[in-house]
Structure formats: C-alpha cells, structure tokens
Amino acid sequence: MHGMPRQLFKSLTLALLLTFAVAAHASATSVTVKPVPEAQTAALAGGPKPPASVKLRVCRGGAYYDNRLIAFRVRMGRTSTASGAQNLMMRFEVLQRLHENTRFKKLKADGLGEWFSSSDSATLYQRDLALTNIETAATYRAKVSFRWTAADGSIEARRVIVSSDCKQKIALPKLKITNDTAVPIVGSTALSHTVTIANDGKSEVMNLPVAIYIDSLTPVVKVIDSIGPNQAADIQLNAAACQIGGAAVIDPFRSLVRIPQHTRTPFALPRCR
C-alpha cells in the first residue's frame, strides 16, 4: 500500500475491531433433530450390550454450501432385562475437525447436548440428525449418549456410540483482489470504486467483507453475499478522494477464520499511487 504508513493501517484496523461490528461470518452449520416415522422403523439386532446404533446415512460434499449434507440415523431399543416401564433417552453431539486443525471440537447448535426421551411404552426409539451449511475441507462425526431409565428415574443402562467419519474433501476458496476502477461521483469530490475479487479455489465463500481505506478516514465496508469457485465478483464502494494513500482489503476484521492471512494483504488503489 503506497502513501499510508503500515502502523497507521494497523491502528485503524484495531480501532475498528473494537468499535465496528460487522455481520459477516461464514455460514453457520445448521443442525436438525427429528423423529423417524413409524413406517421407517426397524428392529435392532440383539447382543450383550443394550441395543443401540448410530449410522451415517448421507455424506454429501459440494462446492457450494447448499449442496452439502450429512445425515445420521440413531436408534435404541428396550433392554431385554427390563421388567417394567422403561424410558429410552438419547443425547447428540457433533464433532468437527477442520483440516487445518489437529483436534475435533464440539459444535454448538440447538438440539445438541440436550436429552431426547421416548414414551415409557416405546420398545424402539429413533431420531434422525441432519447437518446442512457444512464447512468443506473438514471431517465430521456424531457422538451419541444413550440412557435406559426405569419408571422411578433410576438409570438401568448407559452407552456411548461414535459414528463413522464424514469427510468433506473439496478444497477451500482462494481469494484475491484483481482490480480497482474508480470514477468521479457527479457533484462530489468523492470517487466510486469498483473492486474485483476473484475466487481461484474449489469452493464457495459466503458473506465476504471488503473494505476501502482512504488516508486516515474510517473505512468504507460492504459484504459480498457469495463468490463461487473459479468465479469473480465486483463490489462498488464510494469513498473520498485520497490525499495520502488508499487500499482495498479483503476481510479486514478477520471475521472469516479460514482465510489465510496473506489474503488480507492491502491492494493499493491505482488512483492513490
């Protein structure tokens, strides 16, 4: 960036991180837990452990968020040793490991971490767990806790099952600013900038903030809804004419945690050189 001291740029960014909230985050994973229709129930195989299973039914990747889906079917049955009414209970956790990380972390969403319970008369209890808006370049698994309780609330049996992994293999977006064109705004000394951002990666980026910094003024920020793989998008930002220097910056407030730091390298505005 020409004309603007690096320390000034950093100070502006820090100040804005503290005072300016941007509603621009990666698409949050959505979790749905719902009962299975009785017509789709099936008997559980017997064995030495209380009957329960967690099956990965769908593991679908895609370049775009809305094409990705993970679905699990979770089942448990009444124990063969139960002598009276028995309540069947299950609790869901979803573990996510981004490929740039080494450990799995629990997702937070409605329906996760709470107990779901059957009626006392149920002999088989089933629920489907579905994930949408999933991150790519990541691995997911479900961890389900089961409890069998008697009518008086005492726990007769426990079990925990971890599902098979679902691996989302498509690579992340790769973003860069490729151009800025500025034209005067009629009746003003300001300029209208058209900034072009290219995505040379394999997957979509959503809710991407782009900022223009002019001299020591508060930056102008807008958000691009989506840029698909191997596509480019233009965004228009109106800003004052520069006296010292100016730059366009991708994701200046670091709201998208999976973007490499070099992606945020300021792009010097041609009209400010």
mmCIF file of C-alpha atoms in Angstrom:
data_model
loop_
_atom_site.group_PDB
_atom_site.id
_atom_site.type_symbol
_atom_site.label_atom_id
_atom_site.label_comp_id
_atom_site.label_asym_id
_atom_site.label_seq_id
_atom_site.Cartn_x
_atom_site.Cartn_y
_atom_site.Cartn_z
ATOM 1 C CA MET A 1 0.000 0.000 0.000
ATOM 2 C CA HIS A 2 1.521 3.305 -1.088
ATOM 3 C CA GLY A 3 1.297 6.505 0.912
ATOM 4 C CA MET A 4 -0.283 5.075 4.104
ATOM 5 C CA PRO A 5 2.146 4.042 6.867
ATOM 6 C CA ARG A 6 1.770 0.389 7.831
ATOM 7 C CA GLN A 7 1.410 1.287 11.535
ATOM 8 C CA LEU A 8 -1.435 3.706 10.749
ATOM 9 C CA PHE A 9 -3.216 0.971 8.800
ATOM 10 C CA LYS A 10 -2.821 -1.449 11.724
ATOM 11 C CA SER A 11 -4.064 1.143 14.219
ATOM 12 C CA LEU A 12 -7.153 1.841 12.149
ATOM 13 C CA THR A 13 -7.923 -1.842 11.874
ATOM 14 C CA LEU A 14 -7.530 -2.372 15.624
ATOM 15 C CA ALA A 15 -9.764 0.574 16.435
ATOM 16 C CA LEU A 16 -12.453 -0.718 14.126
ATOM 17 C CA LEU A 17 -12.250 -4.191 15.606
ATOM 18 C CA LEU A 18 -13.187 -2.611 18.931
ATOM 19 C CA THR A 19 -15.854 -0.189 17.715
ATOM 20 C CA PHE A 20 -17.341 -1.522 14.496
ATOM 21 C CA ALA A 21 -19.413 -4.722 14.361
ATOM 22 C CA VAL A 22 -19.687 -6.442 11.001
ATOM 23 C CA ALA A 23 -22.388 -9.048 10.499
ATOM 24 C CA ALA A 24 -20.246 -11.082 8.142
ATOM 25 C CA HIS A 25 -19.428 -14.600 9.227
ATOM 26 C CA ALA A 26 -19.004 -17.916 7.489
ATOM 27 C CA SER A 27 -22.279 -19.713 7.037
ATOM 28 C CA ALA A 28 -23.062 -21.396 10.366
ATOM 29 C CA THR A 29 -23.750 -25.125 10.296
ATOM 30 C CA SER A 30 -27.447 -25.897 10.806
ATOM 31 C CA VAL A 31 -28.468 -28.917 12.898
ATOM 32 C CA THR A 32 -31.846 -30.656 12.745
ATOM 33 C CA VAL A 33 -33.015 -33.448 15.055
ATOM 34 C CA LYS A 34 -36.360 -35.034 14.212
ATOM 35 C CA PRO A 35 -38.276 -38.242 14.962
ATOM 36 C CA VAL A 36 -38.328 -41.081 12.434
ATOM 37 C CA PRO A 37 -41.807 -42.022 11.090
ATOM 38 C CA GLU A 38 -43.017 -45.346 12.460
ATOM 39 C CA ALA A 39 -43.215 -46.782 8.963
ATOM 40 C CA GLN A 40 -39.422 -46.449 8.693
ATOM 41 C CA THR A 41 -38.567 -48.152 11.977
ATOM 42 C CA ALA A 42 -36.762 -51.479 12.015
ATOM 43 C CA ALA A 43 -35.854 -53.950 14.710
ATOM 44 C CA LEU A 44 -32.435 -53.743 16.350
ATOM 45 C CA ALA A 45 -30.187 -56.767 16.485
ATOM 46 C CA GLY A 46 -29.725 -58.271 19.943
ATOM 47 C CA GLY A 47 -26.389 -58.669 21.667
ATOM 48 C CA PRO A 48 -24.594 -58.454 25.006
ATOM 49 C CA LYS A 49 -24.913 -54.636 25.143
ATOM 50 C CA PRO A 50 -28.130 -52.587 25.377
ATOM 51 C CA PRO A 51 -29.455 -52.281 21.802
ATOM 52 C CA ALA A 52 -28.427 -49.026 20.102
ATOM 53 C CA SER A 53 -26.844 -47.851 16.851
ATOM 54 C CA VAL A 54 -25.615 -44.690 15.099
ATOM 55 C CA LYS A 55 -25.492 -44.913 11.295
ATOM 56 C CA LEU A 56 -24.003 -42.405 8.862
ATOM 57 C CA ARG A 57 -26.642 -42.423 6.114
ATOM 58 C CA VAL A 58 -25.617 -39.453 3.947
ATOM 59 C CA CYS A 59 -22.196 -37.822 3.488
ATOM 60 C CA ARG A 60 -22.520 -35.430 0.552
ATOM 61 C CA GLY A 61 -19.931 -32.830 -0.313
ATOM 62 C CA GLY A 62 -20.168 -29.960 -2.753
ATOM 63 C CA ALA A 63 -18.511 -26.804 -3.982
ATOM 64 C CA TYR A 64 -21.434 -24.760 -2.623
ATOM 65 C CA TYR A 65 -22.730 -24.709 0.950
ATOM 66 C CA ASP A 66 -26.304 -25.592 -0.005
ATOM 67 C CA ASN A 67 -25.172 -28.753 -1.807
ATOM 68 C CA ARG A 68 -23.595 -30.288 1.315
ATOM 69 C CA LEU A 69 -25.453 -32.634 3.641
ATOM 70 C CA ILE A 70 -24.621 -35.055 6.442
ATOM 71 C CA ALA A 71 -27.336 -37.280 7.922
ATOM 72 C CA PHE A 72 -27.262 -39.833 10.739
ATOM 73 C CA ARG A 73 -29.948 -42.257 11.948
ATOM 74 C CA VAL A 74 -29.847 -43.019 15.672
ATOM 75 C CA ARG A 75 -31.757 -45.944 17.191
ATOM 76 C CA MET A 76 -32.164 -47.598 20.544
ATOM 77 C CA GLY A 77 -34.410 -50.336 21.825
ATOM 78 C CA ARG A 78 -35.812 -51.537 25.130
ATOM 79 C CA THR A 79 -33.425 -53.826 27.012
ATOM 80 C CA SER A 80 -34.336 -57.495 27.221
ATOM 81 C CA THR A 81 -33.883 -57.450 31.004
ATOM 82 C CA ALA A 82 -36.367 -54.633 31.653
ATOM 83 C CA SER A 83 -39.149 -55.854 33.966
ATOM 84 C CA GLY A 84 -41.381 -52.781 33.869
ATOM 85 C CA ALA A 85 -41.827 -49.444 32.079
ATOM 86 C CA GLN A 86 -38.585 -48.185 30.574
ATOM 87 C CA ASN A 87 -37.759 -44.752 29.205
ATOM 88 C CA LEU A 88 -35.369 -44.547 26.234
ATOM 89 C CA MET A 89 -33.189 -41.407 26.110
ATOM 90 C CA MET A 90 -30.518 -40.100 23.717
ATOM 91 C CA ARG A 91 -28.262 -37.042 23.585
ATOM 92 C CA PHE A 92 -26.421 -35.828 20.481
ATOM 93 C CA GLU A 93 -23.048 -34.194 19.982
ATOM 94 C CA VAL A 94 -21.425 -33.317 16.648
ATOM 95 C CA LEU A 95 -17.647 -33.184 16.424
ATOM 96 C CA GLN A 96 -15.911 -31.172 13.701
ATOM 97 C CA ARG A 97 -12.253 -31.119 12.733
ATOM 98 C CA LEU A 98 -11.204 -28.529 10.177
ATOM 99 C CA HIS A 99 -8.338 -29.834 8.053
ATOM 100 C CA GLU A 100 -6.027 -27.079 9.252
ATOM 101 C CA ASN A 101 -6.562 -28.219 12.871
ATOM 102 C CA THR A 102 -5.413 -31.356 14.682
ATOM 103 C CA ARG A 103 -8.307 -31.859 17.107
ATOM 104 C CA PHE A 104 -12.052 -32.322 16.936
ATOM 105 C CA LYS A 105 -14.237 -29.651 18.525
ATOM 106 C CA LYS A 106 -17.882 -29.795 19.572
ATOM 107 C CA LEU A 107 -20.340 -27.805 17.502
ATOM 108 C CA LYS A 108 -22.848 -25.627 19.324
ATOM 109 C CA ALA A 109 -26.397 -25.620 17.961
ATOM 110 C CA ASP A 110 -29.994 -26.078 19.053
ATOM 111 C CA GLY A 111 -30.735 -29.744 19.706
ATOM 112 C CA LEU A 112 -27.148 -30.651 20.609
ATOM 113 C CA GLY A 113 -26.234 -31.508 24.193
ATOM 114 C CA GLU A 114 -29.838 -31.998 25.379
ATOM 115 C CA TRP A 115 -31.627 -35.237 26.198
ATOM 116 C CA PHE A 116 -34.461 -36.505 23.985
ATOM 117 C CA SER A 117 -36.831 -39.012 25.520
ATOM 118 C CA SER A 118 -39.308 -41.622 24.285
ATOM 119 C CA SER A 119 -42.596 -42.539 25.934
ATOM 120 C CA ASP A 120 -42.459 -45.191 28.660
ATOM 121 C CA SER A 121 -44.287 -47.655 26.414
ATOM 122 C CA ALA A 122 -41.844 -47.415 23.475
ATOM 123 C CA THR A 123 -39.969 -50.561 22.510
ATOM 124 C CA LEU A 124 -37.913 -48.785 19.820
ATOM 125 C CA TYR A 125 -36.852 -45.128 19.669
ATOM 126 C CA GLN A 126 -35.353 -43.453 16.598
ATOM 127 C CA ARG A 127 -34.279 -39.968 15.574
ATOM 128 C CA ASP A 128 -32.558 -38.508 12.527
ATOM 129 C CA LEU A 129 -29.735 -35.981 12.898
ATOM 130 C CA ALA A 130 -29.009 -33.799 9.849
ATOM 131 C CA LEU A 131 -26.327 -31.158 9.215
ATOM 132 C CA THR A 132 -26.517 -28.501 6.495
ATOM 133 C CA ASN A 133 -24.395 -25.419 5.682
ATOM 134 C CA ILE A 134 -21.363 -27.570 6.404
ATOM 135 C CA GLU A 135 -17.778 -26.426 6.140
ATOM 136 C CA THR A 136 -15.730 -28.145 3.463
ATOM 137 C CA ALA A 137 -12.158 -29.392 3.961
ATOM 138 C CA ALA A 138 -13.350 -30.838 7.268
ATOM 139 C CA THR A 139 -14.292 -34.085 8.984
ATOM 140 C CA TYR A 140 -17.482 -34.649 10.980
ATOM 141 C CA ARG A 141 -18.690 -37.375 13.325
ATOM 142 C CA ALA A 142 -21.632 -37.828 15.676
ATOM 143 C CA LYS A 143 -21.259 -38.887 19.286
ATOM 144 C CA VAL A 144 -24.467 -40.147 20.874
ATOM 145 C CA SER A 145 -25.075 -40.953 24.544
ATOM 146 C CA PHE A 146 -27.863 -43.402 25.399
ATOM 147 C CA ARG A 147 -29.669 -43.948 28.699
ATOM 148 C CA TRP A 148 -32.234 -46.546 29.720
ATOM 149 C CA THR A 149 -34.203 -45.439 32.812
ATOM 150 C CA ALA A 150 -36.817 -47.134 34.963
ATOM 151 C CA ALA A 151 -40.159 -45.636 35.937
ATOM 152 C CA ASP A 152 -38.662 -44.284 39.180
ATOM 153 C CA GLY A 153 -35.928 -42.432 37.232
ATOM 154 C CA SER A 154 -33.079 -44.761 38.096
ATOM 155 C CA ILE A 155 -30.641 -45.459 35.275
ATOM 156 C CA GLU A 156 -30.630 -49.105 34.258
ATOM 157 C CA ALA A 157 -28.070 -48.887 31.466
ATOM 158 C CA ARG A 158 -25.802 -46.407 29.645
ATOM 159 C CA ARG A 159 -23.972 -46.488 26.345
ATOM 160 C CA VAL A 160 -21.990 -44.107 24.094
ATOM 161 C CA ILE A 161 -21.519 -44.664 20.346
ATOM 162 C CA VAL A 162 -19.392 -42.617 17.933
ATOM 163 C CA SER A 163 -20.348 -42.703 14.257
ATOM 164 C CA SER A 164 -18.180 -43.266 11.218
ATOM 165 C CA ASP A 165 -16.474 -40.125 9.887
ATOM 166 C CA CYS A 166 -17.896 -37.982 7.106
ATOM 167 C CA LYS A 167 -15.045 -36.300 5.233
ATOM 168 C CA GLN A 168 -15.763 -33.165 3.224
ATOM 169 C CA LYS A 169 -12.886 -33.219 0.761
ATOM 170 C CA ILE A 170 -13.338 -30.220 -1.537
ATOM 171 C CA ALA A 171 -10.636 -27.575 -1.030
ATOM 172 C CA LEU A 172 -11.174 -24.099 0.419
ATOM 173 C CA PRO A 173 -11.683 -20.854 -1.520
ATOM 174 C CA LYS A 174 -8.625 -18.880 -2.682
ATOM 175 C CA LEU A 175 -9.322 -15.157 -2.810
ATOM 176 C CA LYS A 176 -7.520 -12.140 -4.174
ATOM 177 C CA ILE A 177 -8.298 -8.609 -5.316
ATOM 178 C CA THR A 178 -7.507 -8.352 -9.006
ATOM 179 C CA ASN A 179 -8.613 -4.835 -9.939
ATOM 180 C CA ASP A 180 -9.969 -1.490 -8.799
ATOM 181 C CA THR A 181 -11.586 1.035 -11.109
ATOM 182 C CA ALA A 182 -12.513 4.460 -9.774
ATOM 183 C CA VAL A 183 -14.688 7.128 -11.408
ATOM 184 C CA PRO A 184 -15.713 10.561 -10.082
ATOM 185 C CA ILE A 185 -19.136 10.921 -8.485
ATOM 186 C CA VAL A 186 -21.024 13.747 -10.174
ATOM 187 C CA GLY A 187 -21.389 16.779 -7.908
ATOM 188 C CA SER A 188 -18.866 15.461 -5.385
ATOM 189 C CA THR A 189 -15.145 15.179 -4.839
ATOM 190 C CA ALA A 190 -15.600 11.520 -3.874
ATOM 191 C CA LEU A 191 -14.938 8.528 -6.113
ATOM 192 C CA SER A 192 -16.945 5.419 -6.849
ATOM 193 C CA HIS A 193 -14.667 2.369 -6.690
ATOM 194 C CA THR A 194 -15.465 -0.953 -8.337
ATOM 195 C CA VAL A 195 -13.321 -3.604 -6.673
ATOM 196 C CA THR A 196 -13.000 -7.041 -8.281
ATOM 197 C CA ILE A 197 -12.397 -10.116 -6.103
ATOM 198 C CA ALA A 198 -11.522 -13.458 -7.724
ATOM 199 C CA ASN A 199 -12.010 -16.887 -6.153
ATOM 200 C CA ASP A 200 -9.489 -19.273 -7.713
ATOM 201 C CA GLY A 201 -10.291 -22.035 -5.215
ATOM 202 C CA LYS A 202 -12.538 -25.085 -5.346
ATOM 203 C CA SER A 203 -15.413 -23.943 -3.126
ATOM 204 C CA GLU A 204 -17.746 -21.060 -2.386
ATOM 205 C CA VAL A 205 -17.056 -18.206 0.016
ATOM 206 C CA MET A 206 -20.044 -16.522 1.667
ATOM 207 C CA ASN A 207 -20.564 -13.173 3.416
ATOM 208 C CA LEU A 208 -17.194 -11.753 2.440
ATOM 209 C CA PRO A 209 -16.425 -8.247 3.784
ATOM 210 C CA VAL A 210 -14.401 -5.900 1.576
ATOM 211 C CA ALA A 211 -13.122 -2.514 2.772
ATOM 212 C CA ILE A 212 -11.561 0.577 1.254
ATOM 213 C CA TYR A 213 -9.167 2.568 3.441
ATOM 214 C CA ILE A 214 -8.562 6.196 2.415
ATOM 215 C CA ASP A 215 -5.916 8.232 4.250
ATOM 216 C CA SER A 216 -6.804 8.117 7.974
ATOM 217 C CA LEU A 217 -10.578 8.110 7.434
ATOM 218 C CA THR A 218 -12.935 5.443 8.701
ATOM 219 C CA PRO A 219 -13.003 2.732 6.014
ATOM 220 C CA VAL A 220 -15.973 2.004 3.814
ATOM 221 C CA VAL A 221 -17.098 -1.625 4.143
ATOM 222 C CA LYS A 222 -19.531 -3.781 2.161
ATOM 223 C CA VAL A 223 -20.239 -7.512 2.125
ATOM 224 C CA ILE A 224 -20.381 -9.811 -0.907
ATOM 225 C CA ASP A 225 -23.043 -12.488 -0.409
ATOM 226 C CA SER A 226 -21.249 -15.247 -2.321
ATOM 227 C CA ILE A 227 -18.437 -15.950 -4.776
ATOM 228 C CA GLY A 228 -18.416 -19.416 -6.327
ATOM 229 C CA PRO A 229 -15.338 -21.440 -7.262
ATOM 230 C CA ASN A 230 -13.414 -20.090 -10.262
ATOM 231 C CA GLN A 231 -15.617 -17.007 -10.322
ATOM 232 C CA ALA A 232 -15.157 -13.300 -9.685
ATOM 233 C CA ALA A 233 -17.419 -10.630 -8.226
ATOM 234 C CA ASP A 234 -17.457 -6.833 -8.338
ATOM 235 C CA ILE A 235 -18.437 -4.651 -5.409
ATOM 236 C CA GLN A 236 -18.972 -0.896 -5.508
ATOM 237 C CA LEU A 237 -17.756 1.324 -2.670
ATOM 238 C CA ASN A 238 -17.938 5.105 -2.599
ATOM 239 C CA ALA A 239 -15.102 6.852 -0.794
ATOM 240 C CA ALA A 240 -13.421 10.220 -0.513
ATOM 241 C CA ALA A 241 -10.623 11.088 -2.898
ATOM 242 C CA CYS A 242 -7.273 10.208 -1.360
ATOM 243 C CA GLN A 243 -4.655 12.740 -0.355
ATOM 244 C CA ILE A 244 -2.050 10.405 1.158
ATOM 245 C CA GLY A 245 -2.887 6.844 0.160
ATOM 246 C CA GLY A 246 -5.553 4.204 -0.097
ATOM 247 C CA ALA A 247 -6.067 0.456 -0.290
ATOM 248 C CA ALA A 248 -8.743 -2.195 -0.695
ATOM 249 C CA VAL A 249 -8.687 -5.086 1.783
ATOM 250 C CA ILE A 250 -10.457 -8.460 1.919
ATOM 251 C CA ASP A 251 -11.988 -9.379 5.296
ATOM 252 C CA PRO A 252 -10.267 -6.562 7.230
ATOM 253 C CA PHE A 253 -11.805 -7.532 10.610
ATOM 254 C CA ARG A 254 -10.809 -11.220 10.404
ATOM 255 C CA SER A 255 -14.396 -12.431 10.639
ATOM 256 C CA LEU A 256 -13.687 -15.393 8.335
ATOM 257 C CA VAL A 257 -11.253 -17.514 10.306
ATOM 258 C CA ARG A 258 -10.316 -19.884 7.480
ATOM 259 C CA ILE A 259 -8.941 -17.206 5.172
ATOM 260 C CA PRO A 260 -5.097 -17.193 5.168
ATOM 261 C CA GLN A 261 -3.555 -14.003 6.450
ATOM 262 C CA HIS A 262 -1.843 -13.227 3.118
ATOM 263 C CA THR A 263 -5.304 -12.940 1.546
ATOM 264 C CA ARG A 264 -5.772 -9.724 3.551
ATOM 265 C CA THR A 265 -2.709 -8.038 2.037
ATOM 266 C CA PRO A 266 -3.823 -4.494 1.111
ATOM 267 C CA PHE A 267 -4.339 -3.842 -2.606
ATOM 268 C CA ALA A 268 -3.037 -0.361 -3.465
ATOM 269 C CA LEU A 269 -5.685 1.761 -5.192
ATOM 270 C CA PRO A 270 -4.371 2.983 -8.581
ATOM 271 C CA ARG A 271 -5.855 6.463 -8.087
ATOM 272 C CA CYS A 272 -3.847 6.845 -4.854
ATOM 273 C CA ARG A 273 -0.405 5.893 -6.120
#
